[in-house]
mmCIF file of C-alpha atoms and ligand atoms in Angstrom:
data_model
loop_
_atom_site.group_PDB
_atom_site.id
_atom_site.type_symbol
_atom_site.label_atom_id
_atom_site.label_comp_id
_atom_site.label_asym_id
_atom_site.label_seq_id
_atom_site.Cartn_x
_atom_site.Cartn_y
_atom_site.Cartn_z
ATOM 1 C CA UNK A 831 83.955 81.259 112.526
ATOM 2 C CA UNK A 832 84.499 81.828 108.562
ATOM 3 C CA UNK A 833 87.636 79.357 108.626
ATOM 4 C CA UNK A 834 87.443 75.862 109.283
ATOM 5 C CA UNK A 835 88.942 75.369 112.998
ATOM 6 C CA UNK A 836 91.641 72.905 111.596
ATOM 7 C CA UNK A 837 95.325 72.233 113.333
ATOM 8 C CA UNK A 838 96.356 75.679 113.190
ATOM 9 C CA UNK A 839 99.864 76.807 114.795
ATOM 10 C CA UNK A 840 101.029 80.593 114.190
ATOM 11 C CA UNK A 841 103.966 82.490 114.966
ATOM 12 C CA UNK A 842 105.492 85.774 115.672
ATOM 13 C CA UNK A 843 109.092 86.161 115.177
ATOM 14 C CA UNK A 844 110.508 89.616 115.764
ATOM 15 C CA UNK A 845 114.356 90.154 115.750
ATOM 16 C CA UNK A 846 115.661 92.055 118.840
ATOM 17 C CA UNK A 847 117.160 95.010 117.560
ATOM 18 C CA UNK A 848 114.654 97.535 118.976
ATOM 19 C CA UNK A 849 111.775 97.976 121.134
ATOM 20 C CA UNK A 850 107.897 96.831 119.828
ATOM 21 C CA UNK A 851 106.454 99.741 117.494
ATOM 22 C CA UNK A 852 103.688 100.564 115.524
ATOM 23 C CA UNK A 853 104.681 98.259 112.584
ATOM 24 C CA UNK A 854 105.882 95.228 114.217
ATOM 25 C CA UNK A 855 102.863 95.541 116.837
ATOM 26 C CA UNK A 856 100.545 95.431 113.244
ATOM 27 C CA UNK A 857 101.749 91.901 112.244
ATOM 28 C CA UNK A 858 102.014 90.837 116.170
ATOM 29 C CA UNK A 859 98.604 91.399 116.365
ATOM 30 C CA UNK A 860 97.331 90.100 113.073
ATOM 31 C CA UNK A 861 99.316 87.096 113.417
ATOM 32 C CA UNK A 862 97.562 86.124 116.842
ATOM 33 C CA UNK A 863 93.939 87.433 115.742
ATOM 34 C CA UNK A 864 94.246 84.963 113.104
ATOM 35 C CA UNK A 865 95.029 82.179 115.064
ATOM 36 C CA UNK A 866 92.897 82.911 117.807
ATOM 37 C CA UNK A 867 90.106 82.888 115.761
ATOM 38 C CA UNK A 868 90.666 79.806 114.418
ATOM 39 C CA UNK A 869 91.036 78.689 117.629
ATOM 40 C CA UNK A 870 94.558 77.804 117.183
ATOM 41 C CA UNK A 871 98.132 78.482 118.819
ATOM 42 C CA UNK A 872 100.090 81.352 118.419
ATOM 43 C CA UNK A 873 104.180 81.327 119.363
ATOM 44 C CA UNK A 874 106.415 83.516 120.143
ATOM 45 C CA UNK A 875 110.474 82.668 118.420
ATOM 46 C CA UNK A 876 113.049 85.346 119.015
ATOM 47 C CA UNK A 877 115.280 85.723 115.638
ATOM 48 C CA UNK A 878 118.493 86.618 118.041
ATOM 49 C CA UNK A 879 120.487 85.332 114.926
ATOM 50 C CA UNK A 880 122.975 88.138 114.252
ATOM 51 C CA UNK A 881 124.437 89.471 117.238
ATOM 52 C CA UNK A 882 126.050 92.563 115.567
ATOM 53 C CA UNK A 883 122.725 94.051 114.500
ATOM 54 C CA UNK A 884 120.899 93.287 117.971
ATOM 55 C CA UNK A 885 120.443 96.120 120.679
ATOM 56 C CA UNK A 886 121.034 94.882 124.616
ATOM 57 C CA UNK A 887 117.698 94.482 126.211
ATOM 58 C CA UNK A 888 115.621 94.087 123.299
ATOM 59 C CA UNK A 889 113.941 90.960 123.638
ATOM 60 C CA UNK A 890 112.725 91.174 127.061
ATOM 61 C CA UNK A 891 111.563 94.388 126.446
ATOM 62 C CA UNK A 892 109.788 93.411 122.699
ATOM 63 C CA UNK A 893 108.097 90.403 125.602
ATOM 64 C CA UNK A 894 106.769 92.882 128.146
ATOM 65 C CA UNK A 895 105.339 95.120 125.315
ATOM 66 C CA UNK A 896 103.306 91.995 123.900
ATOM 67 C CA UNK A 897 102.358 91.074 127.347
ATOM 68 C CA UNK A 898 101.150 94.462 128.409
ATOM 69 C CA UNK A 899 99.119 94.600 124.747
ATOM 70 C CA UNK A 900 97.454 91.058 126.147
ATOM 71 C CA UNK A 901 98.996 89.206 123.635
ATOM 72 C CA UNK A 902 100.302 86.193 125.858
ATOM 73 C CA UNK A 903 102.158 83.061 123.794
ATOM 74 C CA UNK A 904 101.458 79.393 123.995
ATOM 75 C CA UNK A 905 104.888 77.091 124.612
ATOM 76 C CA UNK A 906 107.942 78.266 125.782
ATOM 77 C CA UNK A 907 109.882 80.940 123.395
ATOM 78 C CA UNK A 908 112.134 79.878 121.144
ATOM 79 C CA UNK A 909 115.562 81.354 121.257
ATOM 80 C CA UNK A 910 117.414 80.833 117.609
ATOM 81 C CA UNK A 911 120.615 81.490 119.736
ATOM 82 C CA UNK A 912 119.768 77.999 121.133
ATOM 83 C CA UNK A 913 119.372 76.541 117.908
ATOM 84 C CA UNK A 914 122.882 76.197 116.072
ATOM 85 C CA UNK A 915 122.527 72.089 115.969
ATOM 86 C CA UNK A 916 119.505 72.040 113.744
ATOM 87 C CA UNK A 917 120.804 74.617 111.701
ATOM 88 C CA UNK A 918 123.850 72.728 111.332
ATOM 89 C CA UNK A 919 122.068 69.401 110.787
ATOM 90 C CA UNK A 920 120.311 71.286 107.970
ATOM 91 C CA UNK A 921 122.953 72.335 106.542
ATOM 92 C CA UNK A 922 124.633 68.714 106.570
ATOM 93 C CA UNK A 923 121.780 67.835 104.590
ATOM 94 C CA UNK A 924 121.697 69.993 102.209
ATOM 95 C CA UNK A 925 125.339 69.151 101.890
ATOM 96 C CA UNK A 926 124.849 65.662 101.971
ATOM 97 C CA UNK A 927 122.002 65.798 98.536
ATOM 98 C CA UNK A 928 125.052 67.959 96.466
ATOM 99 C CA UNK A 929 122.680 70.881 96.891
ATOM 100 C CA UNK A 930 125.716 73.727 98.582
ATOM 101 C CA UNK A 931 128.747 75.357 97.614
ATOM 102 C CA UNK A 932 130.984 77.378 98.804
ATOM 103 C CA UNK A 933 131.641 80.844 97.927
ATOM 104 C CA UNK A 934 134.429 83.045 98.981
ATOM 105 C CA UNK A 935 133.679 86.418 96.761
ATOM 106 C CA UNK A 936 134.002 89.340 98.238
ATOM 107 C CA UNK A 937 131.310 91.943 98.258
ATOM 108 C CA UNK A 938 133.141 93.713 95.593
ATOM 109 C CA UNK A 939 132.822 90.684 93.680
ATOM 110 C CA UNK A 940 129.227 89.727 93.663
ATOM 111 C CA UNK A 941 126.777 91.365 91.471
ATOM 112 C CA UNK A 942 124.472 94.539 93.212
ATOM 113 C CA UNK A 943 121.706 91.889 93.809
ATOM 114 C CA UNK A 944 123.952 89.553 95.636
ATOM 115 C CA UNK A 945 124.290 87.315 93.642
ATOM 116 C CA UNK A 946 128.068 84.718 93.297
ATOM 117 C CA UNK A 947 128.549 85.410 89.415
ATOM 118 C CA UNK A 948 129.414 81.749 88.505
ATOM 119 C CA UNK A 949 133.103 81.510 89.222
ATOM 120 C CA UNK A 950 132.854 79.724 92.727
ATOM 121 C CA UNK A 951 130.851 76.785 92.032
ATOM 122 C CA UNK A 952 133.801 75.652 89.103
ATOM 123 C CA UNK A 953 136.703 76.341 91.837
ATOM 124 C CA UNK A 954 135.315 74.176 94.629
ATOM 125 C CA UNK A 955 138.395 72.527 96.020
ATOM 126 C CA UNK A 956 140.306 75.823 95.613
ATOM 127 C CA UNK A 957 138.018 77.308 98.174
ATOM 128 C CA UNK A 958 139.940 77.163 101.683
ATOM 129 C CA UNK A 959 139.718 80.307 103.642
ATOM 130 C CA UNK A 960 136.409 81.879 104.746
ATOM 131 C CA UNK A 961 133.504 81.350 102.618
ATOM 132 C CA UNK A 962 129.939 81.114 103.108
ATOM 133 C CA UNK A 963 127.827 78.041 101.488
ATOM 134 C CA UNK A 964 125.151 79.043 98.994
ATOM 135 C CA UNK A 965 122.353 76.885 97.869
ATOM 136 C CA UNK A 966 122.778 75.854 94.008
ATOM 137 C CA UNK A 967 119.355 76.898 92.738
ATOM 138 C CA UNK A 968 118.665 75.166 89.422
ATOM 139 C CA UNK A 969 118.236 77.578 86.216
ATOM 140 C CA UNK A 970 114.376 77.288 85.382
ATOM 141 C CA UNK A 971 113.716 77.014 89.199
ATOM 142 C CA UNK A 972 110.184 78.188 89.517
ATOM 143 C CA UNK A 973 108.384 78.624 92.757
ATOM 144 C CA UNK A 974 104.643 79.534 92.778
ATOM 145 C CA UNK A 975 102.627 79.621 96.313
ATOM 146 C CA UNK A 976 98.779 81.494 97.033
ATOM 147 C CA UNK A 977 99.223 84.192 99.724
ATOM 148 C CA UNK A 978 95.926 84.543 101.386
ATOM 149 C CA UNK A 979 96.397 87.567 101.349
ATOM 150 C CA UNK A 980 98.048 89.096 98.082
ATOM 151 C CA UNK A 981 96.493 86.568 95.953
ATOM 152 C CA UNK A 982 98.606 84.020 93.420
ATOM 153 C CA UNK A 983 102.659 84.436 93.470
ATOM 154 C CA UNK A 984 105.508 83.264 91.116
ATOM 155 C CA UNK A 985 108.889 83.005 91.104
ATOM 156 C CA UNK A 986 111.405 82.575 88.819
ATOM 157 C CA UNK A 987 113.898 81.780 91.473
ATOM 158 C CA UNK A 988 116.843 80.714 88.807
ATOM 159 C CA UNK A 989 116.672 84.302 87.492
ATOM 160 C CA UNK A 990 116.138 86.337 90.216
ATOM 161 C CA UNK A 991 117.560 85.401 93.597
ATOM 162 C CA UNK A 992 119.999 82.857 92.516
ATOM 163 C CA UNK A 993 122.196 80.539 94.795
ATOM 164 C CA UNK A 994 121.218 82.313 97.788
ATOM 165 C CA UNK A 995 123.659 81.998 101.296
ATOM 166 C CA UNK A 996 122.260 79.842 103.950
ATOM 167 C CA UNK A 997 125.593 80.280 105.966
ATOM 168 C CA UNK A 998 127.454 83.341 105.914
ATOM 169 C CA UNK A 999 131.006 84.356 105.699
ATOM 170 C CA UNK A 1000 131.044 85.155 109.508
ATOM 171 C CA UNK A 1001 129.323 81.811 110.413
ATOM 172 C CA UNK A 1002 126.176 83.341 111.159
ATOM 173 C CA UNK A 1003 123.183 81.673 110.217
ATOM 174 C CA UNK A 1004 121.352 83.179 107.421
ATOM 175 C CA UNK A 1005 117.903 84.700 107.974
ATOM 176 C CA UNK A 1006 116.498 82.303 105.172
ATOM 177 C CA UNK A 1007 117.873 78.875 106.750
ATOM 178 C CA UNK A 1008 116.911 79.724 110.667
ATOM 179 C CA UNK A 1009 113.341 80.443 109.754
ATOM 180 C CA UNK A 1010 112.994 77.196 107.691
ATOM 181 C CA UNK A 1011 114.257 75.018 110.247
ATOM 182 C CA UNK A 1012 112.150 76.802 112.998
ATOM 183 C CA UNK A 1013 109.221 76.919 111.082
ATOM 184 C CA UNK A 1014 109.129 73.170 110.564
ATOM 185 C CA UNK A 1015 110.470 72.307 114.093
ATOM 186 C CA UNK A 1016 108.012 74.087 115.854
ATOM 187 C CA UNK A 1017 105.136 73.000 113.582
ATOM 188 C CA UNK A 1018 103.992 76.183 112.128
ATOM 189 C CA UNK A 1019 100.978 75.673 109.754
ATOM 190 C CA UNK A 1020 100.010 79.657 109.080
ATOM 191 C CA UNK A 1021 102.737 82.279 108.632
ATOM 192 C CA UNK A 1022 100.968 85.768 108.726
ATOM 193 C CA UNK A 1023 103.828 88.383 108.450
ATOM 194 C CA UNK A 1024 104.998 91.721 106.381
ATOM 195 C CA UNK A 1025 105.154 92.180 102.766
ATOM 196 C CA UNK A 1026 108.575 93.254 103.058
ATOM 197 C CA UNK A 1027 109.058 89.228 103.280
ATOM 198 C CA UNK A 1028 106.964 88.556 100.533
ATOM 199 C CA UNK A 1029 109.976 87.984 98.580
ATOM 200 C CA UNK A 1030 111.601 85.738 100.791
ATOM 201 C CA UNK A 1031 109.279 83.167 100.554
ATOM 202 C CA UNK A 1032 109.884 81.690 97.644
ATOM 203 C CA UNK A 1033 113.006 80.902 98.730
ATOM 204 C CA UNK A 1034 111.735 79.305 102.168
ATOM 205 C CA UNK A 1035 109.719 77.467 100.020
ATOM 206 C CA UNK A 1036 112.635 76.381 98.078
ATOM 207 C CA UNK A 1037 114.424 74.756 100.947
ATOM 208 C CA UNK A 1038 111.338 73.038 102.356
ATOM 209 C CA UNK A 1039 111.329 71.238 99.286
ATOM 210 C CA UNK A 1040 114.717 70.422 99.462
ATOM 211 C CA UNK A 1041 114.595 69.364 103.320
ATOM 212 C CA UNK A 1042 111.438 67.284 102.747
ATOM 213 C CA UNK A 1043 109.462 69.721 105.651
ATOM 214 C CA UNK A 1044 105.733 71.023 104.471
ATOM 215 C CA UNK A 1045 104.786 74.339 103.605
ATOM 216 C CA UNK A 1046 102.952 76.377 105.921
ATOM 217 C CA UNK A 1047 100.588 78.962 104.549
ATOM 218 C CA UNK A 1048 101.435 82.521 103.639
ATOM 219 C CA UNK A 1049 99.758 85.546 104.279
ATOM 220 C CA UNK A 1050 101.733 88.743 103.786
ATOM 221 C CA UNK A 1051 100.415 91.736 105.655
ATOM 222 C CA UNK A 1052 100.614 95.444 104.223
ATOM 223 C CA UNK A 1053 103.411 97.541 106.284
ATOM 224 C CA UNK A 1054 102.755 100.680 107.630
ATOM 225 C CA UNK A 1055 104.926 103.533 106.439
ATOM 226 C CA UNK A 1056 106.016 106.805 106.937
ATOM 227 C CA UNK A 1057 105.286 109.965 105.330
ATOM 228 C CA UNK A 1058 108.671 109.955 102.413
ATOM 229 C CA UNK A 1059 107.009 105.916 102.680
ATOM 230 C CA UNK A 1060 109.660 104.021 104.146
ATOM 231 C CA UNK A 1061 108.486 100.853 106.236
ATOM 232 C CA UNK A 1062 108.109 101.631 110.173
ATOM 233 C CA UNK A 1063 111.312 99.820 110.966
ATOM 234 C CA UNK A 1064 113.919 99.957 114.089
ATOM 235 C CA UNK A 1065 116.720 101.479 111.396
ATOM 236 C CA UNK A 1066 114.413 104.261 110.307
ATOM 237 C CA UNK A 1067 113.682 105.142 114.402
ATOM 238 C CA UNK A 1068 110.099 104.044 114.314
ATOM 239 C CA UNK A 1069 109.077 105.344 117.926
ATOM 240 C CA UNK A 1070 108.263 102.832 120.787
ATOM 241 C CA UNK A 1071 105.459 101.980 121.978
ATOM 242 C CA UNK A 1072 104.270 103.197 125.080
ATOM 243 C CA UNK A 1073 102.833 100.185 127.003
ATOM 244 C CA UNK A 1074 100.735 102.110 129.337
ATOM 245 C CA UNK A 1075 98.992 102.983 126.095
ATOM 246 C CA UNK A 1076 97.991 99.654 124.991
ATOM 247 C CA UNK A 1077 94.362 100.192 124.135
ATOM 248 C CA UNK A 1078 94.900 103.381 122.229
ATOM 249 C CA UNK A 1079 97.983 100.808 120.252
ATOM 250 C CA UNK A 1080 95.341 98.299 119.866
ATOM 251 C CA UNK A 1081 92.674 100.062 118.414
ATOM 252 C CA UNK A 1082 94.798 101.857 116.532
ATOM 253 C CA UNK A 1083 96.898 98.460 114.945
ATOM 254 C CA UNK A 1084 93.098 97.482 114.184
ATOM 255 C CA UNK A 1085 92.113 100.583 112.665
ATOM 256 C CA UNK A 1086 95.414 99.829 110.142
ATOM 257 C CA UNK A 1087 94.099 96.355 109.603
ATOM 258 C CA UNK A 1088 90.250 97.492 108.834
ATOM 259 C CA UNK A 1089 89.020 95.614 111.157
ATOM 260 C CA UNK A 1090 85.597 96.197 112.874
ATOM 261 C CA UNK A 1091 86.153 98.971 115.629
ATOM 262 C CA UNK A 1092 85.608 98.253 119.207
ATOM 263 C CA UNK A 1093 83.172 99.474 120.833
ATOM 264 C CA UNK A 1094 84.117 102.603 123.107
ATOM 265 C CA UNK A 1095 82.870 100.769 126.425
ATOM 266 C CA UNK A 1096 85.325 98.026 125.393
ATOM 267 C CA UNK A 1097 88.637 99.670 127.377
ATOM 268 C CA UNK A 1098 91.256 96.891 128.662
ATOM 269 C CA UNK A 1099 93.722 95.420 126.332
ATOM 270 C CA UNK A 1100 91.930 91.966 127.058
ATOM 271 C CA UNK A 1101 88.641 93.357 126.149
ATOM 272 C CA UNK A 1102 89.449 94.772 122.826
ATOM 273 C CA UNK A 1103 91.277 91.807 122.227
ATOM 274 C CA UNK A 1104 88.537 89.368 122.989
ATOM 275 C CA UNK A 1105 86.230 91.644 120.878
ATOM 276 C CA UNK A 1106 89.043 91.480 117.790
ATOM 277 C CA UNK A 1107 89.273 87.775 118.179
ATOM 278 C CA UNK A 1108 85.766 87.295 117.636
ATOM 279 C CA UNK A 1109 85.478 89.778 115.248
ATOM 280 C CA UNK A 1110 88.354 88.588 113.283
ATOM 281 C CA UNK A 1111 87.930 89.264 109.266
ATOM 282 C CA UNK A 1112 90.996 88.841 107.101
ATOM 283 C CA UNK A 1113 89.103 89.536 104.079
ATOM 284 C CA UNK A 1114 88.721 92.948 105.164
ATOM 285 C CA UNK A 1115 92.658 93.591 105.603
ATOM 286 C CA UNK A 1116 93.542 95.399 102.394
ATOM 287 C CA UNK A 1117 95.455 93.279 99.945
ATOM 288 C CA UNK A 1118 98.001 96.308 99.786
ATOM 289 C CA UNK A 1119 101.451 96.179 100.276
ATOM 290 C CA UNK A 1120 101.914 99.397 102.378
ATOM 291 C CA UNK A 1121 99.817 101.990 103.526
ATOM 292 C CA UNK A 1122 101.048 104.890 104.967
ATOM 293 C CA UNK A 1123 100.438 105.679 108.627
ATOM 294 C CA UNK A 1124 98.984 109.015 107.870
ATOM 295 C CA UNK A 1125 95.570 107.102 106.855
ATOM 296 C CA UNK A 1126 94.760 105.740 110.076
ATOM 297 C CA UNK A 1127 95.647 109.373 111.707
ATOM 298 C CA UNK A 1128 99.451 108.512 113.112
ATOM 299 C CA UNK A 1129 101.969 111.323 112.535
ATOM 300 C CA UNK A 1130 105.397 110.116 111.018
HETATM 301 N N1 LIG B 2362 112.471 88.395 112.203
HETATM 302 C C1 LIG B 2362 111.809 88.973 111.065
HETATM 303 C C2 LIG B 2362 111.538 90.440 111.341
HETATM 304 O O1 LIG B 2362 111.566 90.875 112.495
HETATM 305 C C3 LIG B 2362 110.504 88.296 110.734
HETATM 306 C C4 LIG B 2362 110.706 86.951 110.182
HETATM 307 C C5 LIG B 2362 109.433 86.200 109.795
HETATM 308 O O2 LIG B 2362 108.336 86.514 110.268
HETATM 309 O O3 LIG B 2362 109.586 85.265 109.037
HETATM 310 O O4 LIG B 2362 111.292 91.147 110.385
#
């Protein structure tokens, strides 16, 4: 074992707007070899946060697929639908320190990036209708973390995502909030994920600091992408996986993460995966962040 075998508690949250594929089966898999090998626990927490963007059927059918590949979850799953009183007490919090505002603009209002250009936080009490509540990130906000896998990071948070929305218009939770508040509740020490959410986690880290919780580690996987090198996502139609095809899905998710290739009497799911476990090497998963799928012989 090349890591200490320390608490370790990692995670796999997938949102349920589409079946398992390629990509998401990728940081599935290198999220629980990494635990695994550290001999740790690995969760499962559905992100069933924005209704609008799910698809009917999606979750139970992302489950089977990771139970076919022989990737079975410690502890119950955790539903963010059920989770609307943390995320609430959160926000009271936050509230509660001075550290929200409101913000009614419209989208034809707020700069391309996002961003509430300044008006909203000086018109506070005007603010009655529908709004959604922004954190007030501090000019000169800096946030600087090691991903384990992409090396040193820095953020000049002030500058660049400023006064982010932790609560939406609609009263949906944002993305940014939930994952905070689930990541602390359910004791998550190792977050190994996509590099599309590399730059997300600065502000994660932002509101752990602000809600007192710890940071977990980062590691940022490369994603896999297409031939015109768009991610492998659900909105660009990445194809399902076929379960009955798990080994071939396996090997090939392993191949992606350059990982030491089973050996061909090795033919289960459980096999391969007891082989990967052992095998487990995240210094040889390239510090990229993408690679198209073309290298490891998938046609996009
Ligand atoms: N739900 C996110 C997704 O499916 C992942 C969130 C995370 O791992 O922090 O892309």
């Amino acid at each position: 074992m090349s890591r200490l075998k320390t608490l370790y508690r990692g995670r796999f949250a997938p949102s349920p707007t589409g079946p398992l594929h390629l990509g998401s089966l990728i940081t599935a898999l290198a999220s629980y070899l990494d635990a695994r090998h550290c001999g740790g626990q690995w969760l499962v927490r559905m992100e069933d946060l924005d209704p609008p963007r799910e698809e009917p059927g999606a979750a139970a059918s992302i489950l089977r697929s990771l139970q076919c590949h022989g990737l079975f979850w410690d502890e119950e799953v955790l539903y963010q639908s059920t989770r609307a009183a943390d995320y609430t007490s959160a926000l009271t919090t936050l509230a509660l320190d001075g550290l929200l505002f409101s913000c009614d603009c419209t989208r034809a209002i707020l700069a391309p990036d996002g961003a509430c250009l300044g008006q909203c936080r000086a018109r506070q009490t005007d603010i009655r209708g529908p709004h959604a509540l922004r954190v007030a990130v501090t000019r000169g906000c800096q946030i600087q973390f090691n991903d384990l896998l992409q090396g040193p990071q820095l953020s000049a948070l002030g500058e660049s995502l400023p006064d982010f929305v932790v609560q939406r218009k609609d009263g949906l939770y944002a993305y940014q909030l939930a994952v905070v508040v689930d990541d602390a509740a359910q004791g998550i020490t190792h977050v190994v994920r996509g590099s599309d959410l590399l730059d997300s986690t600065p502000r994660q880290i932002l509101l752990q600091q602000l809600l007192s919780y710890h940071t977990p580690h980062y590691c940022h996987l490369p994603v896999i992408t297409t031939h015109q090198g768009q991610k492998f996502s659900k909105q660009n139609r990445a194809p399902a996986l076929v379960d009955d095809d798990a080994a071939h899905n396996l090997r090939c998710a392993l191949r992606f993460l350059q990982q030491r290739e089973p050996p061909p009497a090795l033919i289960t799911a459980e096999q391969i995966l007891a082989h990967a476990i052992k095998c487990w090497d995240l210094s040889r998963v390239p510090a990229a962040m993408a690679i198209p799928a073309a290298t490891i012989g998938v046609d996009t």
